[in-house]
Short mmCIF file of C-alpha atoms in Angstrom, two decimals:
data_model
loop_
_atom_site.label_atom_id
_atom_site.label_comp_id
_atom_site.label_asym_id
_atom_site.label_seq_id
_atom_site.Cartn_x
_atom_site.Cartn_y
_atom_site.Cartn_z
CA MET A 64 40.83 -41.93 88.42
CA THR A 65 44.30 -43.44 88.66
CA ILE A 66 45.50 -46.50 86.77
CA MET A 67 45.36 -48.42 90.06
CA ASP A 68 41.75 -47.34 90.64
CA LEU A 69 40.86 -48.47 87.11
CA GLN A 70 42.44 -51.87 87.70
CA GLU A 71 40.51 -52.27 90.94
CA GLU A 72 37.12 -51.02 89.76
CA ASP A 73 36.83 -51.61 86.01
CA PHE A 74 37.82 -54.87 84.38
CA ARG A 75 36.26 -54.21 81.01
CA PRO A 76 38.71 -55.06 78.22
CA SER A 77 39.92 -52.35 75.90
CA ALA A 78 37.50 -52.28 72.97
CA ALA A 79 40.28 -51.25 70.59
CA ARG A 80 42.62 -54.07 71.59
CA LEU A 81 39.95 -56.74 71.85
CA VAL A 82 38.31 -56.03 68.50
CA GLU A 83 41.69 -56.26 66.78
CA SER A 84 42.49 -59.49 68.61
CA LEU A 85 39.19 -61.03 67.51
CA ARG A 86 40.29 -60.62 63.91
CA ASP A 87 42.84 -63.37 64.46
CA THR A 88 40.68 -66.23 65.67
CA GLY A 89 41.84 -68.47 62.84
CA TYR A 90 39.09 -68.12 60.25
CA SER A 91 39.93 -69.14 56.71
CA GLU A 92 38.23 -67.24 53.91
CA LYS A 93 36.04 -70.22 53.04
CA ALA A 94 35.06 -70.92 56.65
CA ALA A 95 34.08 -67.26 57.11
CA PHE A 96 31.71 -67.30 54.14
CA ALA A 97 30.30 -70.65 55.30
CA ASP A 98 29.57 -69.18 58.73
CA ILE A 99 27.58 -66.31 57.21
CA VAL A 100 25.62 -68.76 55.04
CA ASP A 101 25.00 -70.79 58.24
CA ASN A 102 23.24 -67.78 59.74
CA SER A 103 21.01 -67.48 56.68
CA ILE A 104 20.03 -71.14 56.84
CA ALA A 105 19.35 -70.79 60.57
CA ALA A 106 17.01 -67.90 59.68
CA ASN A 107 15.07 -70.31 57.41
CA ALA A 108 16.27 -68.75 54.17
CA THR A 109 15.42 -70.67 51.02
CA LYS A 110 17.69 -68.66 48.76
CA ILE A 111 21.02 -66.97 49.41
CA SER A 112 23.03 -64.70 47.12
CA ILE A 113 26.79 -64.06 47.42
CA GLU A 114 28.20 -61.20 45.37
CA LEU A 115 31.86 -60.27 45.05
CA GLN A 116 31.67 -56.71 43.78
CA TYR A 117 34.56 -54.59 42.50
CA LEU A 118 33.67 -51.10 41.37
CA MET A 119 35.75 -47.94 41.13
CA GLY A 120 38.62 -49.60 42.98
CA GLU A 121 36.44 -50.73 45.90
CA PHE A 122 35.97 -54.38 46.78
CA ARG A 123 32.73 -55.25 48.59
CA VAL A 124 31.17 -58.55 49.59
CA MET A 125 27.39 -58.82 49.88
CA ILE A 126 25.58 -61.88 51.19
CA THR A 127 21.79 -61.62 50.92
CA ASP A 128 19.08 -64.02 52.04
CA ASN A 129 15.29 -64.24 52.13
CA GLY A 130 15.19 -65.51 55.70
CA GLU A 131 13.06 -64.26 58.57
CA GLY A 132 14.80 -60.88 58.77
CA MET A 133 15.22 -58.81 61.94
CA THR A 134 13.61 -55.87 63.63
CA ASP A 135 15.94 -53.18 64.96
CA PRO A 136 16.06 -54.68 68.50
CA GLU A 137 16.72 -58.13 67.04
CA LEU A 138 19.42 -56.71 64.81
CA LYS A 139 21.12 -54.97 67.74
CA ASN A 140 21.18 -58.29 69.58
CA ALA A 141 22.64 -60.07 66.54
CA MET A 142 25.40 -57.44 66.31
CA ARG A 143 26.37 -57.95 69.95
CA TYR A 144 29.42 -60.15 70.53
CA GLY A 145 28.03 -63.17 72.38
CA SER A 146 24.45 -62.59 71.25
CA ASP A 147 21.55 -64.43 72.83
CA LYS A 148 21.51 -68.19 72.46
CA ARG A 149 19.23 -69.48 69.75
CA PRO A 150 16.30 -71.58 70.99
CA ASN A 151 16.95 -74.40 68.52
CA PRO A 152 20.00 -76.43 69.67
CA LYS A 153 20.37 -77.85 66.15
CA SER A 154 21.11 -74.39 64.83
CA LEU A 155 24.37 -74.08 62.96
CA GLY A 156 25.02 -70.89 64.88
CA LYS A 157 26.19 -71.88 68.34
CA PHE A 158 28.09 -69.19 70.26
CA GLY A 159 26.75 -65.86 69.03
CA MET A 160 30.13 -64.90 67.58
CA GLY A 161 30.17 -66.08 63.97
CA LEU A 162 28.62 -63.11 62.19
CA LYS A 163 31.02 -60.63 63.76
CA THR A 164 34.27 -62.59 63.96
CA ALA A 165 33.88 -64.23 60.54
CA SER A 166 33.26 -60.86 58.93
CA THR A 167 35.83 -58.68 60.70
CA ALA A 168 38.50 -61.35 60.17
CA PHE A 169 38.61 -59.99 56.62
CA CYS A 170 37.03 -56.52 56.64
CA ARG A 171 37.19 -53.47 58.89
CA ARG A 172 33.58 -52.43 58.39
CA LEU A 173 30.60 -54.76 58.76
CA VAL A 174 27.19 -53.47 57.72
CA VAL A 175 24.00 -55.47 58.26
CA LEU A 176 20.75 -54.41 56.59
CA SER A 177 17.57 -56.29 57.39
CA ARG A 178 13.85 -56.24 56.60
CA LYS A 179 11.03 -57.72 58.63
CA GLU A 180 7.35 -57.25 57.91
CA GLY A 181 8.33 -54.68 55.31
CA SER A 182 10.32 -52.43 57.70
CA ASN A 183 14.03 -51.71 57.27
CA ALA A 184 16.76 -51.75 59.92
CA GLY A 185 20.50 -51.24 59.61
CA ARG A 186 23.51 -51.39 61.95
CA SER A 187 27.27 -51.47 61.48
CA TRP A 188 30.55 -52.06 63.25
CA ASP A 189 33.48 -49.95 62.03
CA LEU A 190 36.76 -51.14 63.50
CA ASP A 191 38.50 -47.84 62.79
CA THR A 192 35.88 -45.98 64.83
CA ILE A 193 36.12 -48.49 67.68
CA CYS A 194 39.91 -48.20 67.74
CA GLU A 195 39.83 -44.42 67.56
CA LYS A 196 37.37 -44.06 70.46
CA ASP A 197 38.32 -47.28 72.30
CA LYS A 198 34.60 -47.80 72.72
CA TRP A 199 32.01 -50.32 71.47
CA GLU A 200 30.06 -47.86 69.38
CA LEU A 201 27.45 -49.59 67.23
CA GLU A 202 26.63 -47.30 64.32
CA THR A 203 23.44 -46.76 62.39
CA PRO A 204 24.39 -46.38 58.74
CA ASP A 205 22.89 -43.49 56.80
CA HIS A 206 19.88 -44.84 54.89
CA ASP A 207 20.70 -42.65 51.89
CA ASP A 208 24.20 -44.18 51.62
CA TYR A 209 22.67 -47.65 51.42
CA TYR A 210 19.50 -46.79 49.51
CA GLU A 211 20.42 -49.00 46.53
CA ASP A 212 21.41 -51.87 48.83
CA PHE A 213 18.06 -51.70 50.63
CA GLU A 214 16.35 -51.76 47.23
CA SER A 215 18.39 -54.80 46.19
CA LEU A 216 17.48 -56.53 49.46
CA GLU A 217 13.78 -55.88 48.91
CA ALA A 218 13.96 -57.04 45.30
CA PHE A 219 15.67 -60.29 46.34
CA ALA A 220 13.86 -61.08 49.57
CA GLY A 221 10.54 -59.24 49.56
CA ASP A 222 9.20 -58.28 52.99
CA ALA A 223 11.76 -60.24 55.02
CA GLY A 224 15.46 -60.89 54.59
CA THR A 225 18.96 -59.79 55.50
CA MET A 226 22.00 -58.42 53.67
CA ILE A 227 25.52 -58.68 55.09
CA ILE A 228 28.01 -56.22 53.60
CA TRP A 229 31.78 -56.33 54.06
CA GLU A 230 33.53 -53.02 53.41
CA LYS A 231 37.10 -51.85 53.92
CA ILE A 232 38.22 -55.36 53.01
CA ASP A 233 41.90 -55.65 53.82
CA ARG A 234 42.60 -59.37 54.06
CA LEU A 235 40.77 -61.23 51.28
CA VAL A 236 42.99 -59.97 48.46
CA LYS A 237 46.40 -58.36 48.27
CA GLN A 238 46.88 -54.83 47.05
CA GLY A 239 47.80 -54.36 43.42
CA SER A 240 46.61 -52.99 40.12
CA ASP A 241 42.93 -53.29 39.17
CA LYS A 242 43.84 -56.19 36.90
CA GLN A 243 45.66 -58.02 39.69
CA VAL A 244 42.84 -57.45 42.19
CA VAL A 245 40.18 -58.64 39.73
CA LYS A 246 42.21 -61.79 39.06
CA GLN A 247 42.41 -62.51 42.80
CA ILE A 248 38.68 -61.92 43.30
CA LYS A 249 37.83 -64.32 40.48
CA ALA A 250 40.15 -66.96 41.95
CA LEU A 251 38.48 -66.47 45.34
CA GLY A 252 35.08 -66.86 43.70
CA LYS A 253 36.07 -70.18 42.17
CA GLU A 254 37.32 -71.45 45.53
CA LEU A 255 34.08 -70.41 47.18
CA LYS A 256 31.99 -72.20 44.56
CA ASP A 257 33.88 -75.42 45.18
CA GLU A 258 33.87 -75.08 48.96
CA LEU A 259 30.26 -74.04 49.50
CA SER A 260 28.95 -76.67 47.10
CA ALA A 261 30.65 -79.25 49.36
CA VAL A 262 29.89 -77.64 52.74
CA PHE A 263 26.15 -77.30 52.03
CA PHE A 264 25.79 -80.34 49.77
CA LYS A 265 23.01 -81.90 51.83
CA PHE A 266 20.96 -78.70 51.94
CA LEU A 267 21.44 -78.10 48.22
CA ALA A 268 20.74 -81.70 47.22
CA ALA A 269 17.55 -81.78 49.29
CA GLY A 270 16.34 -78.55 47.68
CA GLU A 271 16.11 -76.85 51.07
CA VAL A 272 18.12 -73.86 49.94
CA ALA A 273 19.44 -72.37 46.69
CA ILE A 274 22.80 -70.55 46.76
CA TYR A 275 23.86 -68.15 44.02
CA ILE A 276 27.26 -66.58 43.41
CA LYS A 277 28.04 -63.56 41.26
CA ILE A 278 31.70 -62.71 40.73
CA ILE A 279 32.20 -59.10 39.53
CA ASP A 280 30.73 -58.95 36.00
CA GLU A 281 30.40 -62.69 35.41
CA PRO A 282 26.95 -64.31 35.07
CA VAL A 283 25.22 -65.50 38.23
CA ILE A 284 25.91 -69.15 39.03
CA GLN A 285 23.59 -71.38 41.03
CA LEU A 286 25.55 -73.88 43.09
CA LYS A 287 25.01 -77.60 42.76
CA GLY A 288 25.75 -79.75 45.77
CA TRP A 289 28.93 -81.80 45.58
CA ASP A 290 28.80 -85.28 47.08
CA PRO A 291 32.24 -86.52 48.20
CA LEU A 292 31.04 -90.12 47.88
CA CYS A 293 29.98 -89.44 44.27
CA ALA A 294 27.06 -91.81 44.83
CA GLY A 295 25.24 -90.98 41.59
CA LEU A 296 28.30 -91.01 39.32
CA VAL A 297 28.35 -93.15 36.17
CA THR A 298 31.35 -92.42 33.95
CA ALA A 299 31.52 -92.48 30.19
CA SER A 300 33.30 -95.84 30.50
CA ASN A 301 30.42 -97.06 32.74
CA ALA A 302 32.56 -97.06 35.89
CA ARG A 303 30.75 -96.39 39.17
CA PRO A 304 31.89 -95.75 42.73
CA GLN A 305 31.82 -98.71 45.08
CA LEU A 306 29.59 -97.58 47.93
CA LEU A 307 30.52 -99.08 51.28
CA LYS A 308 27.95 -100.13 53.88
CA GLU A 309 26.99 -97.60 56.55
CA LYS A 310 28.26 -98.43 60.03
CA ALA A 311 27.10 -97.11 63.39
CA VAL A 312 29.38 -95.91 66.19
CA HIS A 313 28.16 -95.47 69.79
CA VAL A 314 29.63 -93.19 72.44
CA LEU A 315 28.79 -92.63 76.09
CA LEU A 316 28.12 -89.01 77.07
CA ASP A 317 26.67 -87.90 80.42
CA ASP A 318 25.76 -91.52 81.17
CA LYS A 319 23.68 -91.68 77.97
CA GLN A 320 24.34 -93.61 74.79
CA HIS A 321 24.62 -91.49 71.66
CA GLY A 322 25.46 -92.56 68.17
CA PHE A 323 26.67 -91.38 64.79
CA THR A 324 27.28 -93.09 61.47
CA ILE A 325 30.03 -93.51 58.92
CA LYS A 326 29.75 -94.65 55.34
CA GLY A 327 32.34 -94.87 52.63
CA SER A 328 33.01 -94.96 48.93
CA LEU A 329 35.78 -96.11 46.63
CA ILE A 330 35.55 -93.67 43.75
CA PRO A 331 36.58 -94.92 40.28
CA SER A 332 40.30 -94.97 39.58
CA GLN A 333 41.90 -92.09 37.78
CA ASN A 334 42.29 -94.24 34.70
CA ASP A 335 38.53 -94.78 34.50
CA LEU A 336 37.86 -91.04 34.50
CA ASN A 337 38.22 -88.56 31.67
CA ALA A 338 39.44 -85.04 32.41
CA GLU A 339 35.93 -83.69 32.98
CA GLU A 340 35.03 -86.57 35.30
CA GLN A 341 38.25 -86.15 37.29
CA ALA A 342 37.31 -82.52 37.89
CA ALA A 343 33.76 -83.52 38.85
CA VAL A 344 34.86 -86.05 41.49
CA ARG A 345 37.75 -83.77 42.56
CA TYR A 346 40.21 -86.60 42.17
CA GLY A 347 43.40 -86.00 44.10
CA LEU A 348 45.54 -86.84 47.09
CA ASP A 349 44.09 -84.04 49.23
CA ASN A 350 40.48 -85.19 48.76
CA GLN A 351 40.84 -88.66 50.26
CA GLY A 352 39.81 -89.44 53.79
CA PHE A 353 37.13 -88.10 56.11
CA TYR A 354 34.26 -85.71 55.42
CA ILE A 355 32.70 -84.81 58.76
CA TYR A 356 29.19 -83.32 58.90
CA ARG A 357 27.49 -81.64 61.86
CA GLU A 358 23.71 -81.30 61.48
CA GLY A 359 24.06 -81.68 57.72
CA ARG A 360 26.83 -79.12 57.26
CA LEU A 361 30.34 -80.23 56.25
CA ILE A 362 32.68 -78.86 58.91
CA TRP A 363 35.94 -80.80 58.29
CA HIS A 364 37.57 -82.38 55.25
CA ASP A 365 41.31 -82.36 55.63
CA GLY A 366 42.19 -85.97 54.90
CA TRP A 367 42.57 -88.38 57.79
CA PRO A 368 42.09 -87.54 61.47
CA HIS A 369 45.24 -87.13 63.55
CA ARG A 370 47.19 -90.37 63.99
CA MET A 371 44.85 -92.46 61.86
CA TYR A 372 46.48 -92.60 58.42
CA GLN A 373 48.74 -90.42 56.31
CA LYS A 374 47.61 -89.13 52.94
CA GLU A 375 49.03 -91.48 50.31
CA SER A 376 48.38 -92.20 46.65
CA LYS A 377 47.48 -95.83 47.36
CA ILE A 378 44.27 -94.79 49.13
CA THR A 379 43.34 -91.69 47.13
CA ARG A 380 40.09 -93.37 46.08
CA LEU A 381 38.84 -93.98 49.65
CA ARG A 382 36.45 -91.43 51.16
CA VAL A 383 34.54 -91.69 54.42
CA VAL A 384 31.54 -89.59 55.52
CA LEU A 385 30.87 -89.15 59.25
CA ASP A 386 27.55 -87.63 60.36
CA PHE A 387 26.82 -86.41 63.87
CA THR A 388 24.28 -84.16 65.58
CA HIS A 389 24.62 -81.21 67.96
CA GLU A 390 24.32 -83.59 70.90
CA LEU A 391 27.90 -84.70 70.28
CA ASP A 392 29.45 -81.21 70.03
CA ASP A 393 31.34 -81.75 73.28
CA VAL A 394 32.60 -85.16 72.16
CA PHE A 395 34.16 -83.63 69.06
CA SER A 396 35.25 -80.36 70.79
CA ILE A 397 33.44 -78.09 68.33
CA ASP A 398 34.59 -74.46 68.55
CA PHE A 399 32.72 -71.33 67.51
CA ARG A 400 34.21 -71.46 64.01
CA LYS A 401 32.73 -74.96 63.62
CA SER A 402 35.76 -75.92 61.56
CA ARG A 403 37.81 -77.77 64.19
CA VAL A 404 37.17 -81.39 65.09
CA ILE A 405 39.06 -83.36 67.73
CA ILE A 406 38.20 -87.06 67.80
CA PRO A 407 38.76 -88.72 71.21
CA ILE A 408 41.32 -91.50 71.13
CA ASP A 409 38.83 -94.29 71.93
CA VAL A 410 36.48 -93.13 69.16
CA ARG A 411 39.40 -92.76 66.77
CA LYS A 412 40.53 -96.32 67.44
CA GLU A 413 37.03 -97.66 66.82
CA LEU A 414 36.80 -95.70 63.58
CA GLN A 415 40.13 -97.05 62.45
CA SER A 416 39.03 -100.63 63.12
CA LEU A 417 35.85 -100.06 61.08
CA ILE A 418 37.68 -98.44 58.19
CA ALA A 419 40.64 -100.84 58.11
CA PRO A 420 38.79 -103.50 56.02
CA TRP A 421 37.84 -100.84 53.45
CA ARG A 422 41.43 -99.64 53.21
CA GLN A 423 42.81 -103.17 53.03
CA ALA A 424 40.36 -104.17 50.29
CA LEU A 425 41.58 -101.24 48.19
CA LEU A 426 45.25 -102.06 48.77
CA SER A 427 44.68 -105.75 48.04
CA ALA A 428 42.92 -104.97 44.76
CA GLN A 429 45.86 -102.81 43.71
CA SER A 430 48.34 -105.49 44.69
CA LYS A 431 46.53 -108.13 42.64
CA ARG A 432 46.53 -105.83 39.66
CA LYS A 433 50.28 -105.23 39.95
CA ASP A 434 51.14 -108.91 40.31
CA SER A 435 48.95 -110.18 37.46
CA LYS A 436 50.45 -111.35 34.18
CA GLY A 437 49.04 -111.12 30.69
CA SER A 438 49.59 -111.72 27.00
CA ASP A 439 51.30 -109.37 24.57
CA THR A 440 48.15 -107.24 24.44
CA GLY A 441 46.04 -106.10 27.35
CA ILE A 442 48.72 -106.52 30.04
CA PRO A 443 47.21 -105.07 33.23
CA ARG A 444 50.23 -102.99 34.20
CA HIS A 445 49.77 -100.95 31.02
CA ASP A 446 46.06 -100.28 31.58
CA PRO A 447 46.61 -96.87 33.23
CA ALA A 448 48.73 -95.65 30.33
CA ASN A 449 46.32 -97.11 27.75
CA ASN A 450 43.44 -95.16 29.26
CA ALA A 451 45.44 -91.95 29.71
CA ILE A 452 46.76 -91.98 26.15
CA GLY A 453 43.33 -92.70 24.74
CA LYS A 454 41.82 -89.71 26.56
CA GLN A 455 44.29 -87.30 24.95
CA ASP A 456 43.92 -88.46 21.34
CA GLY A 457 42.50 -85.13 20.25
CA HIS A 458 45.60 -83.27 21.45
CA THR A 459 48.41 -85.71 20.62
CA LYS A 460 47.57 -87.08 17.18
CA ASN A 461 50.17 -85.82 14.68
CA ALA A 462 50.00 -88.34 11.86
CA GLU A 463 47.28 -89.92 9.74
CA ILE A 464 47.74 -93.67 9.53
CA LYS A 465 45.48 -95.87 7.42
CA VAL A 466 45.39 -99.65 7.49
CA ASN A 467 44.06 -101.45 4.44
CA GLY A 468 44.71 -105.15 4.76
CA GLU A 469 48.47 -105.64 4.57
CA LEU A 470 49.09 -102.06 3.40
CA VAL A 471 49.71 -99.38 6.00
CA THR A 472 50.20 -95.76 4.88
CA ILE A 473 51.17 -92.63 6.78
CA ARG A 474 50.78 -88.89 6.15
CA ASN A 475 52.01 -86.03 8.34
CA GLN A 476 53.48 -82.52 8.17
CA ASN A 477 56.74 -83.80 6.63
CA GLN A 478 54.99 -86.23 4.32
CA PRO A 479 51.96 -84.48 2.71
CA GLN A 480 51.22 -87.44 0.45
CA PRO A 481 50.50 -90.85 1.98
CA VAL A 482 53.40 -93.31 1.69
CA PRO A 483 53.71 -96.94 2.78
CA LEU A 484 54.88 -97.55 6.34
CA PRO A 485 56.94 -100.76 6.05
CA ASP A 486 57.42 -103.45 8.69
CA ILE A 487 54.96 -101.98 11.18
CA ARG A 488 53.07 -104.18 13.63
CA VAL A 489 49.29 -103.78 13.52
CA TYR A 490 47.18 -104.78 16.56
CA GLY A 491 43.49 -105.57 16.56
CA ASP A 492 42.61 -104.28 20.05
CA ARG A 493 41.81 -100.59 19.70
CA THR A 494 41.87 -99.96 23.47
CA VAL A 495 45.52 -100.94 23.94
CA ARG A 496 48.32 -98.48 23.13
CA VAL A 497 51.24 -100.16 24.92
CA HIS A 498 52.13 -103.66 23.77
CA GLU A 499 54.90 -106.15 24.54
CA GLU A 500 56.73 -108.62 22.32
CA ASP A 501 59.55 -111.05 23.14
CA SER A 502 62.04 -109.12 20.97
CA LEU A 503 62.18 -106.31 18.41
CA SER A 504 64.31 -105.61 15.37
CA GLY A 505 67.87 -104.69 16.38
CA ASP A 506 66.94 -105.65 19.96
CA SER A 507 65.44 -102.19 20.43
CA LEU A 508 63.66 -101.27 23.63
CA TRP A 509 60.68 -99.89 21.71
CA GLU A 510 59.33 -99.36 18.22
CA PRO A 511 56.26 -97.55 16.82
CA SER A 512 53.22 -99.65 15.95
CA CYS A 513 49.51 -99.02 15.35
CA ASP A 514 46.07 -100.54 15.60
CA THR A 515 43.61 -101.32 12.83
CA VAL A 516 42.02 -97.85 12.93
CA GLY A 517 45.34 -96.01 12.71
CA ASN A 518 46.00 -95.05 16.33
CA THR A 519 49.68 -94.85 17.20
CA CYS A 520 50.85 -97.58 19.57
CA VAL A 521 54.23 -98.49 21.02
CA THR A 522 55.64 -102.00 21.22
CA LEU A 523 58.19 -102.83 23.90
CA GLY A 524 60.84 -105.53 23.56
CA ARG A 525 61.03 -107.81 26.59
CA SER A 526 64.48 -109.07 25.61
CA HIS A 527 66.10 -105.66 26.11
CA PRO A 528 67.83 -105.68 29.53
CA TYR A 529 66.42 -102.25 30.44
CA PHE A 530 62.83 -103.53 30.03
CA ALA A 531 62.76 -105.96 32.95
CA LYS A 532 64.83 -103.73 35.21
CA MET A 533 62.78 -100.55 34.74
CA TYR A 534 59.48 -102.30 35.43
CA ASN A 535 61.01 -104.06 38.43
CA VAL A 536 62.12 -100.74 39.92
CA CYS A 537 58.61 -99.31 39.49
CA LYS A 538 56.56 -102.40 40.23
CA TYR A 539 54.99 -100.91 43.37
CA SER A 540 53.84 -97.69 41.74
CA ASP A 541 51.09 -97.62 39.12
CA GLU A 542 51.84 -93.97 38.45
CA ALA A 543 55.54 -94.61 37.80
CA VAL A 544 54.72 -97.40 35.33
CA LYS A 545 52.17 -95.15 33.65
CA ALA A 546 54.75 -92.36 33.38
CA LEU A 547 57.30 -94.72 31.75
CA ASP A 548 54.70 -96.08 29.33
CA MET A 549 53.60 -92.58 28.35
CA LEU A 550 57.22 -91.54 27.72
CA LEU A 551 57.91 -94.50 25.45
CA TRP A 552 54.60 -94.06 23.64
CA SER A 553 55.43 -90.37 23.10
CA LEU A 554 58.72 -91.36 21.45
CA ALA A 555 56.79 -93.64 19.09
CA ASN A 556 54.21 -90.93 18.46
CA ALA A 557 56.94 -88.38 17.72
CA GLU A 558 58.52 -90.76 15.23
CA HIS A 559 55.21 -91.07 13.38
CA GLY A 560 54.86 -87.29 13.43
CA GLU A 561 58.32 -86.76 11.91
CA TYR A 562 58.36 -89.74 9.53
CA SER A 563 59.08 -89.28 5.85
CA GLU A 564 60.58 -91.41 3.11
CA ALA A 565 63.72 -89.28 3.31
CA ASN A 566 64.36 -89.54 7.05
CA GLN A 567 62.97 -92.98 7.95
CA HIS A 568 66.45 -94.48 8.32
CA THR A 569 67.59 -91.58 10.52
CA LEU A 570 64.63 -92.09 12.86
CA LYS A 571 65.29 -95.82 13.04
CA GLY A 572 68.98 -95.18 13.75
CA PHE A 573 68.06 -92.78 16.55
CA ARG A 574 65.87 -95.45 18.14
CA HIS A 575 68.65 -98.04 17.94
CA LYS A 576 71.22 -95.64 19.42
CA VAL A 577 68.99 -94.82 22.41
CA SER A 578 68.33 -98.53 22.97
CA GLU A 579 72.05 -99.29 22.79
CA THR A 580 72.84 -96.58 25.38
CA LEU A 581 70.15 -97.89 27.70
CA ARG A 582 71.64 -101.38 27.39
CA TYR A 583 74.79 -100.12 29.15
CA LEU A 584 72.99 -97.84 31.59
CA SER A 585 70.77 -100.71 32.69
CA LEU A 586 73.86 -102.25 34.30
CA GLU A 587 73.44 -99.59 37.00
CA LEU A 588 69.93 -100.79 37.87
CA PRO A 589 69.18 -103.69 40.26
CA ASP A 590 68.44 -107.09 38.81
CA PRO A 591 64.76 -108.11 38.73
CA LYS A 592 65.37 -110.89 41.25
CA GLU A 593 66.13 -108.28 43.91
CA ASP A 594 63.17 -107.13 46.00
CA VAL A 595 63.24 -103.43 45.23
CA GLU A 596 60.70 -101.07 46.80
#
């Protein structure tokens, strides 16, 4: 047969070229794992195990479930690209492509072992074989080669379940020494724990499924669902998220009205969260914005939809959950990876109008806080620094200060025996670390102080010309003010850490010299009356 005859009579694509092309459909590592877990949930699994195994230089991924399992004919259908449509339209699997494309995006050999009614079945795609023969040759793996895997499947799932195995993995980790590969696998495992706990939050929270992850030789971890709205959070400082009322949105599709809902949350500010709580709520610029769920599965969480808002620190606390069903797949242009969402312009505009009051309320609250005035203690603009400094007491304390009536003593590495600390201001409010006074000795910008329980504080002199100018320059940024406050407090803290009877005058002279230099440098800053942004 000539090339022309082939073109006229046979339009089948080259298996070798097509299977390589399908590796580049845009799957991320996390989306690929989520797609496999989708299949398990669709098969009514109640428990799913993910194992990242590295043994004798070989990296394997095994995802096992106790779902309905498959007979050999059913397994052959599942391995076919574009497998039969599932009868349940709510199924997370939609196009019959996910198992294959998600897997071979990162490995060159996909093995599927399954049990149903106590009988075993196994099939595999090997990309190297397909490319060598340029033929879709579905293999039957040797039972002896996978004897231990079949045993593990039976032990985990009983009479029915499925195990997905990725072999010849060439894209999940980079080549390197065993130590380098292990480090990458462990980092991948951590990312998967975070991602899957968010993607399947609703299934995990409802107790519909349990997901376990084992990373090489580490103990097995059972995932806990992560709620982006943090609805049940109560912090150590008794701060709670502000949950925003659910709103309904209606769209017209095929001359029928369909609807979905949005609801929001203003999570506590960073200053109300300790380090552990910040990690728990995943506080950060990248985690603001929309969390879009299809049939209970999180499919998109990349900030704000196109042309709605930009990611910005002012609205880091605002999160919005959008829930829709399979009936609106066409409205949101869902692809087979189920990780792309395109919101039509009319829907996007309606969403923006609904969210605008939430965003404005957050910005207004911040503005009021920035514009408010206070006394010499408890000034609102210093609240972020007060909280941040208090959280790190265990790591930053470098002097022991005791207050006994009018007598204040200090002991540190340079001063083993307690000595009096003369002329130090003592404040009664133990929650405030940054204070202000009209003027300080020598017209310094700052001086060390303390509270009644011996915590180091810093007192700032309002009469120093640098004081008003630096806070004016930063008046629209809480984080900039916090950074300045922490720097000045650290200077005070360092002075307490280095203080001794012998060098007390040197430390005081250093403080005065810095303040004098800043007096001249402040001439290069705009005057407070100017509206600086």
